[in-house]
Tab-separated table of N, CA and C in Angstrom:
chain	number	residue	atom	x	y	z
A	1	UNK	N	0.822	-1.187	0.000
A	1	UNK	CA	0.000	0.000	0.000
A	1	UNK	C	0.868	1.254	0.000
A	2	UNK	N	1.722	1.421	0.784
A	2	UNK	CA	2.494	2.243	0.919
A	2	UNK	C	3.692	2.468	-0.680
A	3	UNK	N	3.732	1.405	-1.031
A	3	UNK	CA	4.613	1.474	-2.048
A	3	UNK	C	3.769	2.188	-3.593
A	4	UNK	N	2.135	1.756	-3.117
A	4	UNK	CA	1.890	2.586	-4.574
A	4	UNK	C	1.826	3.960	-4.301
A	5	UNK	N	1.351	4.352	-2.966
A	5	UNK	CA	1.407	5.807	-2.620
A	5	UNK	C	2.425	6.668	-3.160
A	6	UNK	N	3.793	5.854	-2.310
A	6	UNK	CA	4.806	6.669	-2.825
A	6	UNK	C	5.379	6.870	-4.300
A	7	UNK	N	4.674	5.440	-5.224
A	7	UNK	CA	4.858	5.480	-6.604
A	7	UNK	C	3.965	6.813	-7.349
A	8	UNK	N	3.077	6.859	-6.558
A	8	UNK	CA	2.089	8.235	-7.184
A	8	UNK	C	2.614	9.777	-7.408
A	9	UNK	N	2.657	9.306	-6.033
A	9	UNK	CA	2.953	10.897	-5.596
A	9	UNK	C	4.840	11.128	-6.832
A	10	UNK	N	5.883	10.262	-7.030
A	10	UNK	CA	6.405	10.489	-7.195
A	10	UNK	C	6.077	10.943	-9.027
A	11	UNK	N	5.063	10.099	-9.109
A	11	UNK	CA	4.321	10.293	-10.891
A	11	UNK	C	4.226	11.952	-10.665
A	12	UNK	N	3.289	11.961	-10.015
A	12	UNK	CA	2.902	13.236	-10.194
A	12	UNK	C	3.886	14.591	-9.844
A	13	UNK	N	4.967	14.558	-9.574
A	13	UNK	CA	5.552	15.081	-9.495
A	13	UNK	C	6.884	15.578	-10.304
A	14	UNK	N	6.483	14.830	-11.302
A	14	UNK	CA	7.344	14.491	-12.861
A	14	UNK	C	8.056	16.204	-13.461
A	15	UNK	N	9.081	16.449	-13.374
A	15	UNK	CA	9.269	18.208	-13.701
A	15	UNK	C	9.486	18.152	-15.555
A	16	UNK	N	8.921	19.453	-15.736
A	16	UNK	CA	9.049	19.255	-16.920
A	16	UNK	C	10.248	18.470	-17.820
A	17	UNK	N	11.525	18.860	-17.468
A	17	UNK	CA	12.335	18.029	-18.181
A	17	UNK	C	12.703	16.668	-18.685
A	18	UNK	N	11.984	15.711	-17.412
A	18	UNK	CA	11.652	14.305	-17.512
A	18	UNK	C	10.657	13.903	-18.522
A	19	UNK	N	9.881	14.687	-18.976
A	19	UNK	CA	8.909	14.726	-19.532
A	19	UNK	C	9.509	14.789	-21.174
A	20	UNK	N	10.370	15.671	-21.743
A	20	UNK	CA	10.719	15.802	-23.081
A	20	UNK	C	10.632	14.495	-23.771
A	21	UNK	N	10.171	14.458	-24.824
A	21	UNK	CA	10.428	13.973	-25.731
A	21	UNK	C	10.989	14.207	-26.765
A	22	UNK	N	11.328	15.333	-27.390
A	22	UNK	CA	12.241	15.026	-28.454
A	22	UNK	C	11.526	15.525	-29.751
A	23	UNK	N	12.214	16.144	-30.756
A	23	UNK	CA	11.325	16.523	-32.168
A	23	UNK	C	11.426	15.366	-32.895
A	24	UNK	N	12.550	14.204	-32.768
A	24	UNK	CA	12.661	13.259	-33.329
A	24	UNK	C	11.057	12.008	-33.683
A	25	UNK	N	10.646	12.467	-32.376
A	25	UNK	CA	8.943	11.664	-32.241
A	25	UNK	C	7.916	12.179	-33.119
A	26	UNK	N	8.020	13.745	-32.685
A	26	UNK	CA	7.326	14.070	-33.235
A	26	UNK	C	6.724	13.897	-35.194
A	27	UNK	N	8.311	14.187	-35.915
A	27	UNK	CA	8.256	13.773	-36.742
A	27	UNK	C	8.225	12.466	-37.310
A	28	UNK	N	8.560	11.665	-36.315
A	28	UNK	CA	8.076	10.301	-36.999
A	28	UNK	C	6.893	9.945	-36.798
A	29	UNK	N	6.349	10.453	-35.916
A	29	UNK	CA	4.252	10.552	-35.749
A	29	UNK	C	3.828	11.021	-37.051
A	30	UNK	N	4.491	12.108	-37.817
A	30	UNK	CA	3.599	12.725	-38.170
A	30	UNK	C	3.666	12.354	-39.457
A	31	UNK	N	5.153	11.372	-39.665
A	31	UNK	CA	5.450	10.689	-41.056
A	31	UNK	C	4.218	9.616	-40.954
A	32	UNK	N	3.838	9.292	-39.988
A	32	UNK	CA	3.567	7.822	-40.140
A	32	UNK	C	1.772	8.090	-40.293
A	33	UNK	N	1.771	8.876	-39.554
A	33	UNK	CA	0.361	9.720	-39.898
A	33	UNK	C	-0.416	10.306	-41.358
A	34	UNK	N	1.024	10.434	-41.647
A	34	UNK	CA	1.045	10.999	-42.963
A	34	UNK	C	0.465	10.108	-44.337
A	35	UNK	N	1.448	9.075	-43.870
A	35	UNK	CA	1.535	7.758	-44.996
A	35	UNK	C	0.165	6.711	-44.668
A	36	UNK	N	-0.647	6.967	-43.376
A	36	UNK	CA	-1.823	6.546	-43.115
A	36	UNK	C	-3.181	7.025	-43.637
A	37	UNK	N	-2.757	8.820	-43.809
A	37	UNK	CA	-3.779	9.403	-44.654
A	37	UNK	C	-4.022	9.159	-45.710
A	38	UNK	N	-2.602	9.144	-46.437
A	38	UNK	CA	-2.304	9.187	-47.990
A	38	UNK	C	-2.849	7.658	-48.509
A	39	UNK	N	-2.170	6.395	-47.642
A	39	UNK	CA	-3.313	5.190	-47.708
A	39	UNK	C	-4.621	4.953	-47.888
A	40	UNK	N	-4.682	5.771	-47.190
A	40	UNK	CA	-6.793	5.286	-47.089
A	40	UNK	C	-7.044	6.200	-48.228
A	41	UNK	N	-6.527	8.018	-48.728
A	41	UNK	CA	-7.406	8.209	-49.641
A	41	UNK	C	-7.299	7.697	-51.085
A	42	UNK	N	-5.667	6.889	-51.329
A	42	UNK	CA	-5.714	6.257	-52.700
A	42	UNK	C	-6.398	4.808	-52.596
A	43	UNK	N	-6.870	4.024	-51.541
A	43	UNK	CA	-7.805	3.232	-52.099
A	43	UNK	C	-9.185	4.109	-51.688
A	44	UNK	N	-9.704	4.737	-51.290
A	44	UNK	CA	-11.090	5.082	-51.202
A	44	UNK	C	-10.975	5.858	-52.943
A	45	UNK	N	-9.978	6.785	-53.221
A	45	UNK	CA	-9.788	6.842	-54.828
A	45	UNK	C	-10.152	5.880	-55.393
A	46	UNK	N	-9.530	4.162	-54.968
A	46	UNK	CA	-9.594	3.121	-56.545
A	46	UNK	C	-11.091	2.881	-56.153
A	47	UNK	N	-11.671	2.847	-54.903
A	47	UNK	CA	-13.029	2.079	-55.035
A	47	UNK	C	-13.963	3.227	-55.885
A	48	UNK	N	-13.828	4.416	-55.603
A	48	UNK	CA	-14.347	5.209	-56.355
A	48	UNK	C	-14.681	5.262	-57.636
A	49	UNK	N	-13.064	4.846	-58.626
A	49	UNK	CA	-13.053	5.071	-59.621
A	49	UNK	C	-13.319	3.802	-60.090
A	50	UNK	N	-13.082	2.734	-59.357
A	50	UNK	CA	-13.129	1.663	-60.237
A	50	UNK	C	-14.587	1.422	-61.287
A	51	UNK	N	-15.919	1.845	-60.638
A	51	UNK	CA	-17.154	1.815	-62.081
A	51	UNK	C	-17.188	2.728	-63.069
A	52	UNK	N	-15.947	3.840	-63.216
A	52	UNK	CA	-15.910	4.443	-64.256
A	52	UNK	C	-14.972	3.812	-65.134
A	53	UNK	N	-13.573	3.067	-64.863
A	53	UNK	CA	-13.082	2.225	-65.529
A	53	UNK	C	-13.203	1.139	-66.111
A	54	UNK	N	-14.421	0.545	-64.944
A	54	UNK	CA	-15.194	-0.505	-65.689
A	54	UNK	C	-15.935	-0.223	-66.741
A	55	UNK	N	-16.625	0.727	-66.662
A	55	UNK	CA	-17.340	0.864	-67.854
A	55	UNK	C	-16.490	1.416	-68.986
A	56	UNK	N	-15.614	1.882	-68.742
A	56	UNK	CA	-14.957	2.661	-70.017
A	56	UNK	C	-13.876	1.524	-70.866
A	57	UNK	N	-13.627	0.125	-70.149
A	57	UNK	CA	-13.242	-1.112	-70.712
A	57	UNK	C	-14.304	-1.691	-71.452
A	58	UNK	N	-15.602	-1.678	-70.650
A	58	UNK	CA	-16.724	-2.245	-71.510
A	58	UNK	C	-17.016	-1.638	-72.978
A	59	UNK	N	-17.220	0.004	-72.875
A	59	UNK	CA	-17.429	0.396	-73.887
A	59	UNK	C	-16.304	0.436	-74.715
A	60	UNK	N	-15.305	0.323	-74.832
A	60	UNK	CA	-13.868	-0.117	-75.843
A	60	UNK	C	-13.932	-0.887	-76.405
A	61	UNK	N	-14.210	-2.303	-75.615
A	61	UNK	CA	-14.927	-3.665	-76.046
A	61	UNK	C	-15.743	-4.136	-76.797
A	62	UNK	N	-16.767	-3.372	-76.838
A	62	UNK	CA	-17.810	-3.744	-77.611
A	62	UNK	C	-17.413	-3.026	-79.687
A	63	UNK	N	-16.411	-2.556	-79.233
A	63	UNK	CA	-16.264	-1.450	-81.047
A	63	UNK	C	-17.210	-0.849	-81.212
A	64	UNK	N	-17.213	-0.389	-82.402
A	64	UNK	CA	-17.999	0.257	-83.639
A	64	UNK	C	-19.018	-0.069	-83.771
A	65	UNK	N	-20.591	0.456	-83.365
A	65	UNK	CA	-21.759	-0.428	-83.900
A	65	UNK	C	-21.924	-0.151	-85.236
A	66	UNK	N	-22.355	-1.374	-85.326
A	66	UNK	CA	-23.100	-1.585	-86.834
A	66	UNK	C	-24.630	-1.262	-87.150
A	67	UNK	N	-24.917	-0.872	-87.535
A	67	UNK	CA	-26.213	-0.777	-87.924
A	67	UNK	C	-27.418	-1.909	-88.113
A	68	UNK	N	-28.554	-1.621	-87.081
A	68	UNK	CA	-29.213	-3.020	-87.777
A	68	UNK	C	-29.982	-3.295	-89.034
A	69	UNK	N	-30.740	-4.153	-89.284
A	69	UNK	CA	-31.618	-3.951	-90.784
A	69	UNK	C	-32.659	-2.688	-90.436
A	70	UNK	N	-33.156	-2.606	-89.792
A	70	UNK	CA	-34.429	-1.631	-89.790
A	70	UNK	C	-33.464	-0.038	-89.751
A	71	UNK	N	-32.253	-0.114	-89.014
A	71	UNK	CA	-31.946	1.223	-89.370
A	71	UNK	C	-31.323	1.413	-90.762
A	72	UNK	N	-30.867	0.127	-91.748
A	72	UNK	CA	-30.436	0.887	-93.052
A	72	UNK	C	-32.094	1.121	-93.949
A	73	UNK	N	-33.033	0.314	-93.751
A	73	UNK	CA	-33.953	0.459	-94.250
A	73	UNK	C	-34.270	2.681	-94.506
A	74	UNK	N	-34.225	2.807	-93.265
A	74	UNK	CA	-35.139	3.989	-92.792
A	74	UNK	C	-34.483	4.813	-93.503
């Protein structure tokens, strides 16, 4: 009992300098943060785009229409 007391009190008493961390963290948070954003919006990009590519393979695919009989008739 006594031992977490004194573990507390000594937490809380932490002076700023113990505390530093460093710019080194910071920037690697913010790399990694970075490369987490940039992740999610190039696939939320491919799901996006992917039914406009689909269709624009389909219509490539199919060629040139031809005409049917009733339209050379007319």
């Amino acid at each position: 009992m006594m031992r977490g007391l004194v573990f507390f009190v000594l937490l809380l008493t932490a002076c700023a300098a113990q505390a530093y961390i460093g710019p080194g963290a910071g920037v690697s948070f913010f790399g990694s943060l970075w490369a987490i954003v940039i992740g999610v919006a190039l696939s939320l990009a491919a799901v996006l785009i992917w039914p406009v590519r689909w269709a624009l393979r389909r219509l490539r695919r199919r060629g040139p229409r031809t005409p049917t009989t009733s339209e050379r008739d007319a």
